[in-house]
């Protein structure tokens, strides 16, 4: 029963929860530059306006919402 219990515990720990750690500041998404394929986490951006890409200067687009799970690609 040890192997079955271990597998069961492992599968229960595998979740698609948006809670990915113990930080107090939760990310609501990320900004993406289509031209440069550069991504900035929204917590790294000051203000509510879309930032300019650090590489090319174009406005970045917001790419995921608070309720999304998994990869944003």
PDB file of N, CA and C in Angstrom:
ATOM      1  N   UNK A   1       0.813  -1.202   0.000  1.00  0.00           N
ATOM      2  CA  UNK A   1       0.000   0.000   0.000  1.00  0.00           C
ATOM      3  C   UNK A   1       0.855   1.265   0.000  1.00  0.00           C
ATOM      4  N   UNK A   2       2.131   1.165   0.294  1.00  0.00           N
ATOM      5  CA  UNK A   2       3.003   2.336   0.335  1.00  0.00           C
ATOM      6  C   UNK A   2       3.127   3.021  -1.008  1.00  0.00           C
ATOM      7  N   UNK A   3       3.254   2.261  -2.083  1.00  0.00           N
ATOM      8  CA  UNK A   3       3.392   2.830  -3.419  1.00  0.00           C
ATOM      9  C   UNK A   3       2.094   3.522  -3.837  1.00  0.00           C
ATOM     10  N   UNK A   4       0.979   2.887  -3.586  1.00  0.00           N
ATOM     11  CA  UNK A   4      -0.323   3.468  -3.950  1.00  0.00           C
ATOM     12  C   UNK A   4      -0.570   4.756  -3.171  1.00  0.00           C
ATOM     13  N   UNK A   5      -0.250   4.759  -1.900  1.00  0.00           N
ATOM     14  CA  UNK A   5      -0.420   5.961  -1.079  1.00  0.00           C
ATOM     15  C   UNK A   5       0.479   7.080  -1.583  1.00  0.00           C
ATOM     16  N   UNK A   6       1.705   6.757  -1.932  1.00  0.00           N
ATOM     17  CA  UNK A   6       2.641   7.761  -2.447  1.00  0.00           C
ATOM     18  C   UNK A   6       2.140   8.354  -3.753  1.00  0.00           C
ATOM     19  N   UNK A   7       1.667   7.532  -4.661  1.00  0.00           N
ATOM     20  CA  UNK A   7       1.139   8.012  -5.939  1.00  0.00           C
ATOM     21  C   UNK A   7      -0.099   8.869  -5.716  1.00  0.00           C
ATOM     22  N   UNK A   8      -0.967   8.438  -4.820  1.00  0.00           N
ATOM     23  CA  UNK A   8      -2.177   9.196  -4.519  1.00  0.00           C
ATOM     24  C   UNK A   8      -1.822  10.580  -3.964  1.00  0.00           C
ATOM     25  N   UNK A   9      -0.867  10.647  -3.046  1.00  0.00           N
ATOM     26  CA  UNK A   9      -0.442  11.925  -2.476  1.00  0.00           C
ATOM     27  C   UNK A   9       0.198  12.822  -3.541  1.00  0.00           C
ATOM     28  N   UNK A  10       0.969  12.229  -4.429  1.00  0.00           N
ATOM     29  CA  UNK A  10       1.619  12.990  -5.482  1.00  0.00           C
ATOM     30  C   UNK A  10       0.586  13.608  -6.420  1.00  0.00           C
ATOM     31  N   UNK A  11      -0.439  12.845  -6.777  1.00  0.00           N
ATOM     32  CA  UNK A  11      -1.475  13.346  -7.672  1.00  0.00           C
ATOM     33  C   UNK A  11      -2.335  14.420  -7.000  1.00  0.00           C
ATOM     34  N   UNK A  12      -2.553  14.300  -5.718  1.00  0.00           N
ATOM     35  CA  UNK A  12      -3.316  15.317  -5.007  1.00  0.00           C
ATOM     36  C   UNK A  12      -2.540  16.627  -4.932  1.00  0.00           C
ATOM     37  N   UNK A  13      -1.233  16.565  -4.859  1.00  0.00           N
ATOM     38  CA  UNK A  13      -0.408  17.763  -4.792  1.00  0.00           C
ATOM     39  C   UNK A  13      -0.297  18.433  -6.153  1.00  0.00           C
ATOM     40  N   UNK A  14      -0.537  17.693  -7.208  1.00  0.00           N
ATOM     41  CA  UNK A  14      -0.470  18.258  -8.553  1.00  0.00           C
ATOM     42  C   UNK A  14      -1.795  18.953  -8.844  1.00  0.00           C
ATOM     43  N   UNK A  15      -1.757  20.275  -8.873  1.00  0.00           N
ATOM     44  CA  UNK A  15      -2.976  21.036  -9.062  1.00  0.00           C
ATOM     45  C   UNK A  15      -2.755  22.159 -10.066  1.00  0.00           C
ATOM     46  N   UNK A  16      -3.813  22.688 -10.624  1.00  0.00           N
ATOM     47  CA  UNK A  16      -3.728  23.806 -11.540  1.00  0.00           C
ATOM     48  C   UNK A  16      -4.087  25.095 -10.826  1.00  0.00           C
ATOM     49  N   UNK A  17      -3.801  25.162  -9.564  1.00  0.00           N
ATOM     50  CA  UNK A  17      -4.095  26.347  -8.781  1.00  0.00           C
ATOM     51  C   UNK A  17      -3.264  27.525  -9.260  1.00  0.00           C
ATOM     52  N   UNK A  18      -3.857  28.732  -9.245  1.00  0.00           N
ATOM     53  CA  UNK A  18      -3.112  29.933  -9.597  1.00  0.00           C
ATOM     54  C   UNK A  18      -2.206  30.368  -8.457  1.00  0.00           C
ATOM     55  N   UNK A  19      -2.340  29.765  -7.286  1.00  0.00           N
ATOM     56  CA  UNK A  19      -1.475  30.077  -6.151  1.00  0.00           C
ATOM     57  C   UNK A  19      -0.161  29.336  -6.338  1.00  0.00           C
ATOM     58  N   UNK A  20       0.873  30.038  -6.755  1.00  0.00           N
ATOM     59  CA  UNK A  20       2.145  29.419  -7.089  1.00  0.00           C
ATOM     60  C   UNK A  20       3.237  29.695  -6.062  1.00  0.00           C
ATOM     61  N   UNK A  21       2.890  30.120  -4.862  1.00  0.00           N
ATOM     62  CA  UNK A  21       3.924  30.380  -3.872  1.00  0.00           C
ATOM     63  C   UNK A  21       3.387  31.130  -2.677  1.00  0.00           C
ATOM     64  N   UNK A  22       4.303  31.680  -1.915  1.00  0.00           N
ATOM     65  CA  UNK A  22       3.922  32.355  -0.686  1.00  0.00           C
ATOM     66  C   UNK A  22       4.127  33.862  -0.750  1.00  0.00           C
ATOM     67  N   UNK A  23       4.257  34.440  -1.935  1.00  0.00           N
ATOM     68  CA  UNK A  23       4.433  35.881  -2.036  1.00  0.00           C
ATOM     69  C   UNK A  23       3.140  36.580  -1.664  1.00  0.00           C
ATOM     70  N   UNK A  24       3.271  37.783  -1.123  1.00  0.00           N
ATOM     71  CA  UNK A  24       2.081  38.536  -0.737  1.00  0.00           C
ATOM     72  C   UNK A  24       1.472  39.264  -1.929  1.00  0.00           C
ATOM     73  N   UNK A  25       2.278  39.537  -2.933  1.00  0.00           N
ATOM     74  CA  UNK A  25       1.795  40.219  -4.128  1.00  0.00           C
ATOM     75  C   UNK A  25       1.487  39.190  -5.208  1.00  0.00           C
ATOM     76  N   UNK A  26       0.212  39.079  -5.595  1.00  0.00           N
ATOM     77  CA  UNK A  26      -0.166  38.102  -6.602  1.00  0.00           C
ATOM     78  C   UNK A  26      -0.212  38.737  -7.982  1.00  0.00           C
ATOM     79  N   UNK A  27       0.305  38.027  -8.933  1.00  0.00           N
ATOM     80  CA  UNK A  27       0.299  38.477 -10.312  1.00  0.00           C
ATOM     81  C   UNK A  27      -1.085  38.267 -10.917  1.00  0.00           C
ATOM     82  N   UNK A  28      -1.498  39.219 -11.723  1.00  0.00           N
ATOM     83  CA  UNK A  28      -2.766  39.100 -12.445  1.00  0.00           C
ATOM     84  C   UNK A  28      -2.533  38.724 -13.890  1.00  0.00           C
ATOM     85  N   UNK A  29      -1.275  38.675 -14.287  1.00  0.00           N
ATOM     86  CA  UNK A  29      -0.962  38.335 -15.663  1.00  0.00           C
ATOM     87  C   UNK A  29       0.412  38.838 -16.055  1.00  0.00           C
ATOM     88  N   UNK A  30       0.611  38.953 -17.344  1.00  0.00           N
ATOM     89  CA  UNK A  30       1.899  39.409 -17.862  1.00  0.00           C
ATOM     90  C   UNK A  30       1.678  40.238 -19.120  1.00  0.00           C
ATOM     91  N   UNK A  31       2.641  41.074 -19.408  1.00  0.00           N
ATOM     92  CA  UNK A  31       2.623  41.870 -20.632  1.00  0.00           C
ATOM     93  C   UNK A  31       3.565  41.219 -21.632  1.00  0.00           C
ATOM     94  N   UNK A  32       3.167  41.217 -22.902  1.00  0.00           N
ATOM     95  CA  UNK A  32       3.903  40.511 -23.947  1.00  0.00           C
ATOM     96  C   UNK A  32       4.140  41.447 -25.122  1.00  0.00           C
ATOM     97  N   UNK A  33       5.366  41.405 -25.676  1.00  0.00           N
ATOM     98  CA  UNK A  33       5.688  42.149 -26.894  1.00  0.00           C
ATOM     99  C   UNK A  33       5.689  41.156 -28.047  1.00  0.00           C
ATOM    100  N   UNK A  34       4.794  41.352 -28.993  1.00  0.00           N
ATOM    101  CA  UNK A  34       4.689  40.444 -30.136  1.00  0.00           C
ATOM    102  C   UNK A  34       5.909  40.513 -31.040  1.00  0.00           C
ATOM    103  N   UNK A  35       6.521  41.691 -31.142  1.00  0.00           N
ATOM    104  CA  UNK A  35       7.670  41.866 -32.026  1.00  0.00           C
ATOM    105  C   UNK A  35       8.942  41.224 -31.468  1.00  0.00           C
ATOM    106  N   UNK A  36       9.187  41.387 -30.173  1.00  0.00           N
ATOM    107  CA  UNK A  36      10.444  40.925 -29.557  1.00  0.00           C
ATOM    108  C   UNK A  36      10.304  39.616 -28.785  1.00  0.00           C
ATOM    109  N   UNK A  37       9.078  39.144 -28.605  1.00  0.00           N
ATOM    110  CA  UNK A  37       8.806  37.955 -27.784  1.00  0.00           C
ATOM    111  C   UNK A  37       9.349  38.128 -26.369  1.00  0.00           C
ATOM    112  N   UNK A  38       9.165  39.324 -25.840  1.00  0.00           N
ATOM    113  CA  UNK A  38       9.610  39.629 -24.482  1.00  0.00           C
ATOM    114  C   UNK A  38       8.399  39.707 -23.566  1.00  0.00           C
ATOM    115  N   UNK A  39       8.539  39.201 -22.340  1.00  0.00           N
ATOM    116  CA  UNK A  39       7.433  39.143 -21.388  1.00  0.00           C
ATOM    117  C   UNK A  39       7.838  39.849 -20.100  1.00  0.00           C
ATOM    118  N   UNK A  40       6.911  40.644 -19.553  1.00  0.00           N
ATOM    119  CA  UNK A  40       7.101  41.297 -18.265  1.00  0.00           C
ATOM    120  C   UNK A  40       5.933  40.932 -17.360  1.00  0.00           C
ATOM    121  N   UNK A  41       6.221  40.449 -16.171  1.00  0.00           N
ATOM    122  CA  UNK A  41       5.185  40.145 -15.196  1.00  0.00           C
ATOM    123  C   UNK A  41       4.542  41.457 -14.746  1.00  0.00           C
ATOM    124  N   UNK A  42       3.239  41.474 -14.573  1.00  0.00           N
ATOM    125  CA  UNK A  42       2.550  42.720 -14.228  1.00  0.00           C
ATOM    126  C   UNK A  42       3.002  43.295 -12.895  1.00  0.00           C
ATOM    127  N   UNK A  43       3.507  42.470 -12.009  1.00  0.00           N
ATOM    128  CA  UNK A  43       3.989  42.964 -10.722  1.00  0.00           C
ATOM    129  C   UNK A  43       5.292  43.739 -10.871  1.00  0.00           C
ATOM    130  N   UNK A  44       5.959  43.599 -12.009  1.00  0.00           N
ATOM    131  CA  UNK A  44       7.204  44.326 -12.266  1.00  0.00           C
ATOM    132  C   UNK A  44       6.942  45.665 -12.955  1.00  0.00           C
ATOM    133  N   UNK A  45       5.666  45.957 -13.238  1.00  0.00           N
ATOM    134  CA  UNK A  45       5.300  47.176 -13.956  1.00  0.00           C
ATOM    135  C   UNK A  45       4.576  48.111 -12.995  1.00  0.00           C
ATOM    136  N   UNK A  46       4.994  49.378 -12.985  1.00  0.00           N
ATOM    137  CA  UNK A  46       4.329  50.365 -12.139  1.00  0.00           C
ATOM    138  C   UNK A  46       3.166  50.985 -12.898  1.00  0.00           C
ATOM    139  N   UNK A  47       2.064  51.213 -12.211  1.00  0.00           N
ATOM    140  CA  UNK A  47       0.890  51.823 -12.836  1.00  0.00           C
ATOM    141  C   UNK A  47       0.005  50.795 -13.514  1.00  0.00           C
ATOM    142  N   UNK A  48      -1.107  51.285 -14.071  1.00  0.00           N
ATOM    143  CA  UNK A  48      -2.094  50.407 -14.702  1.00  0.00           C
ATOM    144  C   UNK A  48      -2.012  50.413 -16.223  1.00  0.00           C
ATOM    145  N   UNK A  49      -1.201  51.277 -16.793  1.00  0.00           N
ATOM    146  CA  UNK A  49      -1.101  51.363 -18.243  1.00  0.00           C
ATOM    147  C   UNK A  49      -0.119  50.332 -18.783  1.00  0.00           C
ATOM    148  N   UNK A  50      -0.358  49.894 -20.005  1.00  0.00           N
ATOM    149  CA  UNK A  50       0.530  48.919 -20.644  1.00  0.00           C
ATOM    150  C   UNK A  50       1.915  49.551 -20.816  1.00  0.00           C
ATOM    151  N   UNK A  51       2.949  48.819 -20.442  1.00  0.00           N
ATOM    152  CA  UNK A  51       4.307  49.365 -20.556  1.00  0.00           C
ATOM    153  C   UNK A  51       4.827  49.310 -21.984  1.00  0.00           C
ATOM    154  N   UNK A  52       5.918  50.015 -22.214  1.00  0.00           N
ATOM    155  CA  UNK A  52       6.611  49.927 -23.489  1.00  0.00           C
ATOM    156  C   UNK A  52       7.636  48.810 -23.380  1.00  0.00           C
ATOM    157  N   UNK A  53       7.855  48.108 -24.468  1.00  0.00           N
ATOM    158  CA  UNK A  53       8.843  47.033 -24.504  1.00  0.00           C
ATOM    159  C   UNK A  53      10.228  47.628 -24.269  1.00  0.00           C
ATOM    160  N   UNK A  54      11.011  47.037 -23.363  1.00  0.00           N
ATOM    161  CA  UNK A  54      12.353  47.551 -23.107  1.00  0.00           C
ATOM    162  C   UNK A  54      13.281  47.400 -24.315  1.00  0.00           C
ATOM    163  N   UNK A  55      12.985  46.482 -25.225  1.00  0.00           N
ATOM    164  CA  UNK A  55      13.856  46.251 -26.382  1.00  0.00           C
ATOM    165  C   UNK A  55      13.530  47.150 -27.567  1.00  0.00           C
ATOM    166  N   UNK A  56      12.226  47.257 -27.909  1.00  0.00           N
ATOM    167  CA  UNK A  56      11.868  47.993 -29.130  1.00  0.00           C
ATOM    168  C   UNK A  56      11.046  49.252 -28.884  1.00  0.00           C
ATOM    169  N   UNK A  57      10.493  49.417 -27.689  1.00  0.00           N
ATOM    170  CA  UNK A  57       9.723  50.618 -27.378  1.00  0.00           C
ATOM    171  C   UNK A  57       8.249  50.562 -27.743  1.00  0.00           C
ATOM    172  N   UNK A  58       7.803  49.474 -28.365  1.00  0.00           N
ATOM    173  CA  UNK A  58       6.378  49.332 -28.715  1.00  0.00           C
ATOM    174  C   UNK A  58       5.560  49.018 -27.462  1.00  0.00           C
ATOM    175  N   UNK A  59       4.277  49.368 -27.492  1.00  0.00           N
ATOM    176  CA  UNK A  59       3.398  49.065 -26.364  1.00  0.00           C
ATOM    177  C   UNK A  59       3.169  47.562 -26.268  1.00  0.00           C
ATOM    178  N   UNK A  60       3.242  47.034 -25.058  1.00  0.00           N
ATOM    179  CA  UNK A  60       3.053  45.596 -24.833  1.00  0.00           C
ATOM    180  C   UNK A  60       1.577  45.334 -24.560  1.00  0.00           C
ATOM    181  N   UNK A  61       1.132  44.104 -24.828  1.00  0.00           N
ATOM    182  CA  UNK A  61      -0.275  43.753 -24.574  1.00  0.00           C
ATOM    183  C   UNK A  61      -0.369  42.841 -23.357  1.00  0.00           C
ATOM    184  N   UNK A  62      -1.492  42.954 -22.633  1.00  0.00           N
ATOM    185  CA  UNK A  62      -1.738  42.107 -21.469  1.00  0.00           C
ATOM    186  C   UNK A  62      -2.146  40.737 -21.962  1.00  0.00           C
ATOM    187  N   UNK A  63      -1.569  39.676 -21.405  1.00  0.00           N
ATOM    188  CA  UNK A  63      -1.810  38.367 -22.007  1.00  0.00           C
ATOM    189  C   UNK A  63      -2.542  37.332 -21.177  1.00  0.00           C
ATOM    190  N   UNK A  64      -2.785  37.557 -19.906  1.00  0.00           N
ATOM    191  CA  UNK A  64      -3.601  36.561 -19.205  1.00  0.00           C
ATOM    192  C   UNK A  64      -4.353  37.193 -18.047  1.00  0.00           C
ATOM    193  N   UNK A  65      -5.430  36.543 -17.662  1.00  0.00           N
ATOM    194  CA  UNK A  65      -6.315  37.074 -16.640  1.00  0.00           C
ATOM    195  C   UNK A  65      -6.078  36.407 -15.296  1.00  0.00           C
ATOM    196  N   UNK A  66      -6.613  36.961 -14.218  1.00  0.00           N
ATOM    197  CA  UNK A  66      -6.381  36.425 -12.880  1.00  0.00           C
ATOM    198  C   UNK A  66      -6.834  34.977 -12.683  1.00  0.00           C
ATOM    199  N   UNK A  67      -7.883  34.559 -13.347  1.00  0.00           N
ATOM    200  CA  UNK A  67      -8.406  33.224 -13.132  1.00  0.00           C
ATOM    201  C   UNK A  67      -7.756  32.139 -13.979  1.00  0.00           C
ATOM    202  N   UNK A  68      -6.834  32.511 -14.827  1.00  0.00           N
ATOM    203  CA  UNK A  68      -6.230  31.520 -15.711  1.00  0.00           C
ATOM    204  C   UNK A  68      -5.264  30.623 -14.946  1.00  0.00           C
ATOM    205  N   UNK A  69      -5.106  29.417 -15.436  1.00  0.00           N
ATOM    206  CA  UNK A  69      -4.165  28.489 -14.821  1.00  0.00           C
ATOM    207  C   UNK A  69      -3.205  27.986 -15.869  1.00  0.00           C
ATOM    208  N   UNK A  70      -2.099  27.500 -15.419  1.00  0.00           N
ATOM    209  CA  UNK A  70      -1.122  26.922 -16.331  1.00  0.00           C
ATOM    210  C   UNK A  70      -0.328  27.969 -17.077  1.00  0.00           C
ATOM    211  N   UNK A  71       0.219  27.582 -18.171  1.00  0.00           N
ATOM    212  CA  UNK A  71       1.109  28.425 -18.970  1.00  0.00           C
ATOM    213  C   UNK A  71       0.330  29.504 -19.698  1.00  0.00           C
ATOM    214  N   UNK A  72       0.939  30.659 -19.820  1.00  0.00           N
ATOM    215  CA  UNK A  72       0.307  31.764 -20.533  1.00  0.00           C
ATOM    216  C   UNK A  72       0.693  31.818 -21.993  1.00  0.00           C
ATOM    217  N   UNK A  73       1.452  30.820 -22.456  1.00  0.00           N
ATOM    218  CA  UNK A  73       1.936  30.890 -23.836  1.00  0.00           C
ATOM    219  C   UNK A  73       0.859  30.655 -24.859  1.00  0.00           C
TER     220      UNK A  73
END
